[in-house]
Coordinates of C-alpha atoms in Angstrom, one line a residue:
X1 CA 171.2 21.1 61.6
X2 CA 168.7 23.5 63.5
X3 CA 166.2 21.3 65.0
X4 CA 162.5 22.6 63.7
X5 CA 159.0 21.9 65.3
X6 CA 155.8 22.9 64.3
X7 CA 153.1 23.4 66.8
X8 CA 149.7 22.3 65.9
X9 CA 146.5 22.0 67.8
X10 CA 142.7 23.3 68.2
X11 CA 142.5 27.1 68.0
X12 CA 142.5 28.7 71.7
X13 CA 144.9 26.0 73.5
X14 CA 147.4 28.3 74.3
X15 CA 149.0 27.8 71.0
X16 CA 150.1 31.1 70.4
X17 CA 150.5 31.9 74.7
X18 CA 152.8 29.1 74.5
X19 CA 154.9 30.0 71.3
X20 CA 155.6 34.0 72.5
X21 CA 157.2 32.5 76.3
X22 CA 159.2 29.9 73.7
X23 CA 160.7 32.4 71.9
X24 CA 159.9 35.4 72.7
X25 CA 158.5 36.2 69.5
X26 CA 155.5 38.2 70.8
X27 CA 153.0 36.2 68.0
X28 CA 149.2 37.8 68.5
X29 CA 147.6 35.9 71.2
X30 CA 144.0 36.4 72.2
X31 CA 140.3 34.3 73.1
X32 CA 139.0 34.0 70.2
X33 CA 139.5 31.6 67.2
X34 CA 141.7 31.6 64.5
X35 CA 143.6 34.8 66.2
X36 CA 146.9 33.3 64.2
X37 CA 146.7 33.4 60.3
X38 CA 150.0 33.7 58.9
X39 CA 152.5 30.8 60.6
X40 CA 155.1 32.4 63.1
X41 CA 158.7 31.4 62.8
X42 CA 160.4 32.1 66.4
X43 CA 164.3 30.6 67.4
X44 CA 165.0 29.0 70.9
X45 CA 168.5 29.1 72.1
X46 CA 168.6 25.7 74.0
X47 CA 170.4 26.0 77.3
X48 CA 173.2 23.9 78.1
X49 CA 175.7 24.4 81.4
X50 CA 178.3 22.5 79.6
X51 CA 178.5 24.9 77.2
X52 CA 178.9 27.6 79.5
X53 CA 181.4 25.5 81.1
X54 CA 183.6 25.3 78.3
X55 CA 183.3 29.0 77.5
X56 CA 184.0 30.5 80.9
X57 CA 187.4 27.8 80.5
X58 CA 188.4 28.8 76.5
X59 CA 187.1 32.6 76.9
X60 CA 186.5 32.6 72.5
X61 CA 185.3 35.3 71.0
X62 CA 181.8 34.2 70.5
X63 CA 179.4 31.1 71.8
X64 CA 177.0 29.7 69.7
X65 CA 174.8 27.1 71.7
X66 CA 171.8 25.4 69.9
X67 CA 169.0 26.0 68.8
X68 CA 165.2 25.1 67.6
X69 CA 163.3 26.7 65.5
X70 CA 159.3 26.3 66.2
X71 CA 156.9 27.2 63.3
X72 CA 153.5 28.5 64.9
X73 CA 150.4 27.8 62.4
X74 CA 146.5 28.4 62.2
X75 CA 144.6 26.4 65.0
X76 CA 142.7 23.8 63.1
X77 CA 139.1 22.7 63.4
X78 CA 136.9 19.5 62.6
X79 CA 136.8 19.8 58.9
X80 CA 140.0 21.5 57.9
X81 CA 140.2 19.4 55.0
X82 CA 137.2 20.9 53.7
X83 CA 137.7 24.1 54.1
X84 CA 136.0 24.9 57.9
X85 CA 137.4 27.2 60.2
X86 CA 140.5 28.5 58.0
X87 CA 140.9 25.3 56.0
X88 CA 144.1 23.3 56.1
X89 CA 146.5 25.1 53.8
X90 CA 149.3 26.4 56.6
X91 CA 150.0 22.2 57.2
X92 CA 152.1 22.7 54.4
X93 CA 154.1 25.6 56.6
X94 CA 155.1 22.4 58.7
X95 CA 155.8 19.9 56.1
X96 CA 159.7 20.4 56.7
X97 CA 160.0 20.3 60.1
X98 CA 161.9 17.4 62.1
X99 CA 158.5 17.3 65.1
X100 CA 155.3 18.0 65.7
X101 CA 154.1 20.1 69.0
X102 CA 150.7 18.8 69.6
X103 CA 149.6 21.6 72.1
X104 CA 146.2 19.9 73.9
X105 CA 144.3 22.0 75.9
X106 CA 144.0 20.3 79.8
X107 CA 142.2 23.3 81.7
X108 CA 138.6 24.4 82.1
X109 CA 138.1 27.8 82.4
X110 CA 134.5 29.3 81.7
X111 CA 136.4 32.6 80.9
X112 CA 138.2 31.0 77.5
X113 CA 136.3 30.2 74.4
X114 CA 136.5 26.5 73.5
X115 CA 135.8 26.0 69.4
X116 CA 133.8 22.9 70.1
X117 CA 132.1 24.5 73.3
X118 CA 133.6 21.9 75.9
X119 CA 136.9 20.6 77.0
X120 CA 137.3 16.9 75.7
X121 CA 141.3 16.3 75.4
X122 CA 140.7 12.7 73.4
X123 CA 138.2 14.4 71.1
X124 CA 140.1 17.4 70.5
X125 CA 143.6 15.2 69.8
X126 CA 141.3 12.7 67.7
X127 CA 140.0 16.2 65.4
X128 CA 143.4 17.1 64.8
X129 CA 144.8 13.2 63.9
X130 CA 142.2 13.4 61.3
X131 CA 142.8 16.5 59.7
X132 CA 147.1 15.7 59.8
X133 CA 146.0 12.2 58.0
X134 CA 143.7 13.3 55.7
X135 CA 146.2 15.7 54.5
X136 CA 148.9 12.6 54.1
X137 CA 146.4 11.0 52.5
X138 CA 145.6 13.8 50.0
X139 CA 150.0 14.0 49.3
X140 CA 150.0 10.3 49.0
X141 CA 146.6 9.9 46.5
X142 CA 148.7 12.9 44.2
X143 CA 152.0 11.0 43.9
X144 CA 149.9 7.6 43.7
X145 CA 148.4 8.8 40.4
X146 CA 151.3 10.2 39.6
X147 CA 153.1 6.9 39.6
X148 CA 150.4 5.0 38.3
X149 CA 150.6 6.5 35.0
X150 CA 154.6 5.4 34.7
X151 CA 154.1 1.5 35.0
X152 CA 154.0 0.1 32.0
X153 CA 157.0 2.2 30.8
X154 CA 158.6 2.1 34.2
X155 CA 159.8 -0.6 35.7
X156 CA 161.3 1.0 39.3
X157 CA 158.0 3.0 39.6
X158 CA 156.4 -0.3 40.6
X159 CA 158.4 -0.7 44.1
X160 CA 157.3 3.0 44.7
X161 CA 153.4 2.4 43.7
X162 CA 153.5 -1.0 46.0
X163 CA 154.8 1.1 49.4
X164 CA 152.4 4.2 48.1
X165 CA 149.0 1.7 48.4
X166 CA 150.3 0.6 51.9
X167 CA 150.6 3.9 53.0
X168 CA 147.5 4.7 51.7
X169 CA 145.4 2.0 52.8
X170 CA 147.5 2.6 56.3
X171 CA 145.6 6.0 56.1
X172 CA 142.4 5.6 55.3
X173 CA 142.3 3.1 58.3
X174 CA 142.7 5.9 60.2
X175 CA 145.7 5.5 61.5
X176 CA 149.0 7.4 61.6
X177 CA 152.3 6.6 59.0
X178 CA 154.4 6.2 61.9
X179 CA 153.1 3.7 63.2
X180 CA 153.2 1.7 60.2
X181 CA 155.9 -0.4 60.1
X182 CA 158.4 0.3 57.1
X183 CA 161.6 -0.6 56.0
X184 CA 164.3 1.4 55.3
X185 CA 163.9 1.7 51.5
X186 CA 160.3 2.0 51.8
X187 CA 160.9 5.2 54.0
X188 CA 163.2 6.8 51.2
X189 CA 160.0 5.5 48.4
X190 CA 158.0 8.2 50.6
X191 CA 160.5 10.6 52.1
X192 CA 159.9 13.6 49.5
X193 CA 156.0 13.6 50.6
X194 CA 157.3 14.7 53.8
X195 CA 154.7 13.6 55.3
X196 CA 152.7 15.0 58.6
X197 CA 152.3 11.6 60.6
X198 CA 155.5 10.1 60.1
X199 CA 156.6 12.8 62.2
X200 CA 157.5 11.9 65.8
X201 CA 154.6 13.7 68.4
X202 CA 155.5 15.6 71.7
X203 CA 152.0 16.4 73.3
X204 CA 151.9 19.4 75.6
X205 CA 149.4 19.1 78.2
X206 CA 148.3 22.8 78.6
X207 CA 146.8 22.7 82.7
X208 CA 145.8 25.9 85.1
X209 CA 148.9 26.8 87.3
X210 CA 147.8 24.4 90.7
X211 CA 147.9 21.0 88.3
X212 CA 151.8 21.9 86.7
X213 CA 153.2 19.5 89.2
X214 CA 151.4 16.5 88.7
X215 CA 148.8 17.1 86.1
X216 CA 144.8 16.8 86.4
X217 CA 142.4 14.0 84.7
X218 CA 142.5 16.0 81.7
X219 CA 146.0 14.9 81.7
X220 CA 145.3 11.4 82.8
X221 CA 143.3 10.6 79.9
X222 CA 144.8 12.4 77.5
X223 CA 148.2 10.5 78.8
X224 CA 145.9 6.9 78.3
X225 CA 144.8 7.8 74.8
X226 CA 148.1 7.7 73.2
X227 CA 150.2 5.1 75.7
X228 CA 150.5 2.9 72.4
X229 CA 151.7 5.8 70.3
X230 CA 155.5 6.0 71.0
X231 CA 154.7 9.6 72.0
X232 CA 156.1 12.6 74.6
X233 CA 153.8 14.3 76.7
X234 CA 154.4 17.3 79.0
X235 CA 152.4 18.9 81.1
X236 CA 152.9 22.8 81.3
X237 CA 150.9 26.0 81.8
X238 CA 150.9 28.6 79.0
X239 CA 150.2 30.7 81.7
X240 CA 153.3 30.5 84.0
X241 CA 155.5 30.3 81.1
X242 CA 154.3 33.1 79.6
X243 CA 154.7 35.1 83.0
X244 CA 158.4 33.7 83.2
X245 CA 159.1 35.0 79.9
X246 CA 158.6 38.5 81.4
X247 CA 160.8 38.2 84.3
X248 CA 164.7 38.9 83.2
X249 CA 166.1 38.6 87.0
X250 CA 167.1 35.1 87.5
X251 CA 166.8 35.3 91.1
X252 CA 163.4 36.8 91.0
X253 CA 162.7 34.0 88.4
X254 CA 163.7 31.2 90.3
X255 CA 161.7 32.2 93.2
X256 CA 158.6 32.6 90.9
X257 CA 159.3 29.0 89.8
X258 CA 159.7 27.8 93.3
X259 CA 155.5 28.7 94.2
X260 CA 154.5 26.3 91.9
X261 CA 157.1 23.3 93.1
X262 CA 159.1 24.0 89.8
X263 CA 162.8 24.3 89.3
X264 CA 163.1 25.3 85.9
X265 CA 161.2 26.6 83.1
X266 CA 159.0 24.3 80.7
X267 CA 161.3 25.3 78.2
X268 CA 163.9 23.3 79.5
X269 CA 161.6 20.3 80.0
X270 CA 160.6 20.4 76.3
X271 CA 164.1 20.8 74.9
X272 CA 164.8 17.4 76.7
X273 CA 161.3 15.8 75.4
X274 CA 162.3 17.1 71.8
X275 CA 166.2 15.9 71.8
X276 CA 164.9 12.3 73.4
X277 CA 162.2 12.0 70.7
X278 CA 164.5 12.7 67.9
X279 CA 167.2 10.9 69.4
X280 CA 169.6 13.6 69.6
X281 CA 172.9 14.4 71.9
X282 CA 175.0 17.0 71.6
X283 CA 178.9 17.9 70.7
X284 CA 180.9 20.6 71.0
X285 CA 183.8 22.4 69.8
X286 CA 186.3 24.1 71.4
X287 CA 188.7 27.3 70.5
X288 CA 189.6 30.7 70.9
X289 CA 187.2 32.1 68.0
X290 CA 184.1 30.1 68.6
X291 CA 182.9 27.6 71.7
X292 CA 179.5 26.1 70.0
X293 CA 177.4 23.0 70.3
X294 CA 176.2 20.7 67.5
X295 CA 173.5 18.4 67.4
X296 CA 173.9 15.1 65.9
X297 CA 171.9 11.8 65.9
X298 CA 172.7 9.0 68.6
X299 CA 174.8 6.6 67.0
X300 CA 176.3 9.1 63.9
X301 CA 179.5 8.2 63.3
X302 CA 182.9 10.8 63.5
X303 CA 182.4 11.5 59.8
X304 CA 178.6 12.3 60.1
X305 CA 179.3 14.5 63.2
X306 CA 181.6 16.5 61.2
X307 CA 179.3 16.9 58.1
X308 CA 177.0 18.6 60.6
X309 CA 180.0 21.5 60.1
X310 CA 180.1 21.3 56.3
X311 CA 179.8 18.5 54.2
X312 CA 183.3 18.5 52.8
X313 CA 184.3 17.9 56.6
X314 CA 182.5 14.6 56.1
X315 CA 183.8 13.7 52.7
X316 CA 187.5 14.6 53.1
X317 CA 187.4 13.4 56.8
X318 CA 190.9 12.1 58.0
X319 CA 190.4 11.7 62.0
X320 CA 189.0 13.7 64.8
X321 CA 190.5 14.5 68.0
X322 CA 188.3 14.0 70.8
X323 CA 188.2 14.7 74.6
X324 CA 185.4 13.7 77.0
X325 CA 183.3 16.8 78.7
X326 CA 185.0 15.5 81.8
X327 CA 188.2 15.7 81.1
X328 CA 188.2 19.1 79.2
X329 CA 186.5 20.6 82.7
X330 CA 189.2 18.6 84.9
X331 CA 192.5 19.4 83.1
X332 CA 190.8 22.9 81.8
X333 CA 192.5 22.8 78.2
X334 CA 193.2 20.4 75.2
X335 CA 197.2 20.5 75.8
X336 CA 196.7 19.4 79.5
X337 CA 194.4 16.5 78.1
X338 CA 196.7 16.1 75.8
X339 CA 200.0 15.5 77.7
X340 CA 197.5 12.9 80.4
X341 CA 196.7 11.1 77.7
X342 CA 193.0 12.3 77.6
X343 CA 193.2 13.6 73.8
X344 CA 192.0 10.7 72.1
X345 CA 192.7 10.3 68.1
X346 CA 189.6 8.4 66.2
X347 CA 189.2 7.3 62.7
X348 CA 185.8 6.7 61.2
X349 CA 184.1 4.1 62.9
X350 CA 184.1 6.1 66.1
X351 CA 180.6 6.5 67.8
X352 CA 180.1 9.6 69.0
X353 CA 179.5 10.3 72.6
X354 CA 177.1 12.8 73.9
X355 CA 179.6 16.0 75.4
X356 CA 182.2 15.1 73.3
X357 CA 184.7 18.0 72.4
X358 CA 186.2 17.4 69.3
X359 CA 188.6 18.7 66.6
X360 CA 188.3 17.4 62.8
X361 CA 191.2 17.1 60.6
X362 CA 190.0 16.5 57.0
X363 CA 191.1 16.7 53.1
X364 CA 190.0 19.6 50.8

């Protein structure tokens, strides 16, 4: 259940600037338009101190923490959809993915080549809106026809055709599908479009290196133009990140962070955005061949948790055997939890809690 996120946004943002201090993936960055053609695929390892916790306590023979995979595509310009600039067709390089990175460029700098010759944060997330609905609108009009054609010999394609029209006239209003408001059967009438605006947003604020702290009124207004969106924004500079990717020596890069006021890397800050947007937390387990973390959905169930392993965890699942992060670091391993009572045995209605460490038993 790698987390994915595609990054999408005006060319020369810091796009691509951004992407390479991500995940050190060294995509082609440079001012002038359209310098990405073919979408870069680069892997994060998320941090996490309790997973280093639990290794330096178990010693296994590998740790496998997180991770997020971020799909880098073409900048996109006003008219996209009809072929400016390099036309629209790398949106479908993003259809899959679980987010959307809307990188917004929050700087002026004479010395960088804006595509619309001015910085203008509202217009330049307005362009790109567009474009992502009018290629939504361009999925949904297909599979509209499509279903059209099966309703006099169909009689489920009309529930799908109803939900297609809303969507569709939720579209051409110029608005985005998640903010439509759709139940849970509608969702799964639309799910295989995979659509672009259904997907949840986390804006990055790209800003010079003095405004990283506390942004700039780029920022401001850019921050009031999607308060009624249900959206993430961060503000970061492409540039310090980028120059923090460089550094390997953790002291050195701690007291680079520490001229601009910072404590940690932007990475870490968009890791949080991008598990609090999907609504994600984080398990672990435990043992002498592996130590790894697991992402799972707030409120998934014992069951669900372990199909994140393998499904057949999840459909032979007996019970799990679960100790709080807490505990494990207190009484340092499962048989000292164990004889205090801290090992705690759970059938299928158990909620998982974010930290857990837990053991599955299950049926072949």
């Amino acid at each position: 259940m790698a987390l994915q996120c595609g990054i999408v946004g005006l060319p020369n943002v810091g796009k691509s600037t951004l992407f390479n201090s991500l995940s050190n993936a060294k995509a082609q960055a440079a001012n002038f338009p359209f310098c990405t053609i073919e979408p870069n695929v680069g892997v994060i390892t998320v941090p996490d101190p309790r997973l280093e916790a639990l290794a330096l306590i178990v010693k296994p023979q590998n740790v496998q923490p997180n991770t997020i995979e971020i799909v880098d595509i073409a900048g996109l310009v006003k008219g996209a959809s009809k072929g400016e600039g390099l036309g629209n067709q790398f949106l479908g390089n993003i259809r899959d993915t679980d987010a959307i990175i809307h990188v917004v460029r929050c700087f002026d700098d004479p010395n960088v080549i804006h595509v619309d010759g001015s910085v203008d944060q509202v217009r330049d997330k307005e362009i790109i809106d567009f474009e992502l609905g009018l290629k939504d609108l361009e999925s949904v009009d297909k599979r509209r026809q499509k279903v059209e054609k099966l309703l006099k010999t169909d009689k489920t394609a009309q529930k799908t055709f109803e939900v297609l029209t809303k969507v569709k006239s939720h579209l051409e209003s110029g608005k985005s599908v998640r903010s439509l408001d759709l139940s849970d059967s509608e969702l799964e009438e639309i799910a295989e479009l995979h659509l672009l605006t259904i997907k949840p947003v986390l804006y990055l604020a790209n800003v010079e290196e003095d405004a990283v702290l506390n942004g700039n009124e780029h920022t401001k207004k850019l921050a009031d133009s999607i308060k009624d969106e249900n959206a993430e924004m961060l503000i970061v500079s492409a540039k310090i990140e980028s120059e923090i990717a460089e550094i390997m020596d953790q002291e050195e890069r701690k007291d680079y962070l520490g001229m601009y006021g910072l404590t940690e890397p932007g990475i870490n800050r968009l890791i949080r955005s991008a598990y609090k947007l999907l609504n994600l937390i984080t398990y672990f387990t435990a043992g002498v061949k592996e130590v790894r973390a697991w992402p799972i959905h707030r409120g998934d169930k014992a069951p669900q948790a372990a199909g994140v392993i393998h499904t057949d965890f999840e459909k032979g699942f007996i019970r799990a055997e679960v100790i709080a992060y807490d505990d494990y670091i207190k009484y340092q391993t499962e048989a000292a939890c164990r004889e205090v009572g801290k090992l705690m045995v759970e059938g299928k209605d158990y909620l998982v809690k974010d930290g857990d460490v837990m053991h599955f038993r299950f049926n072949v």
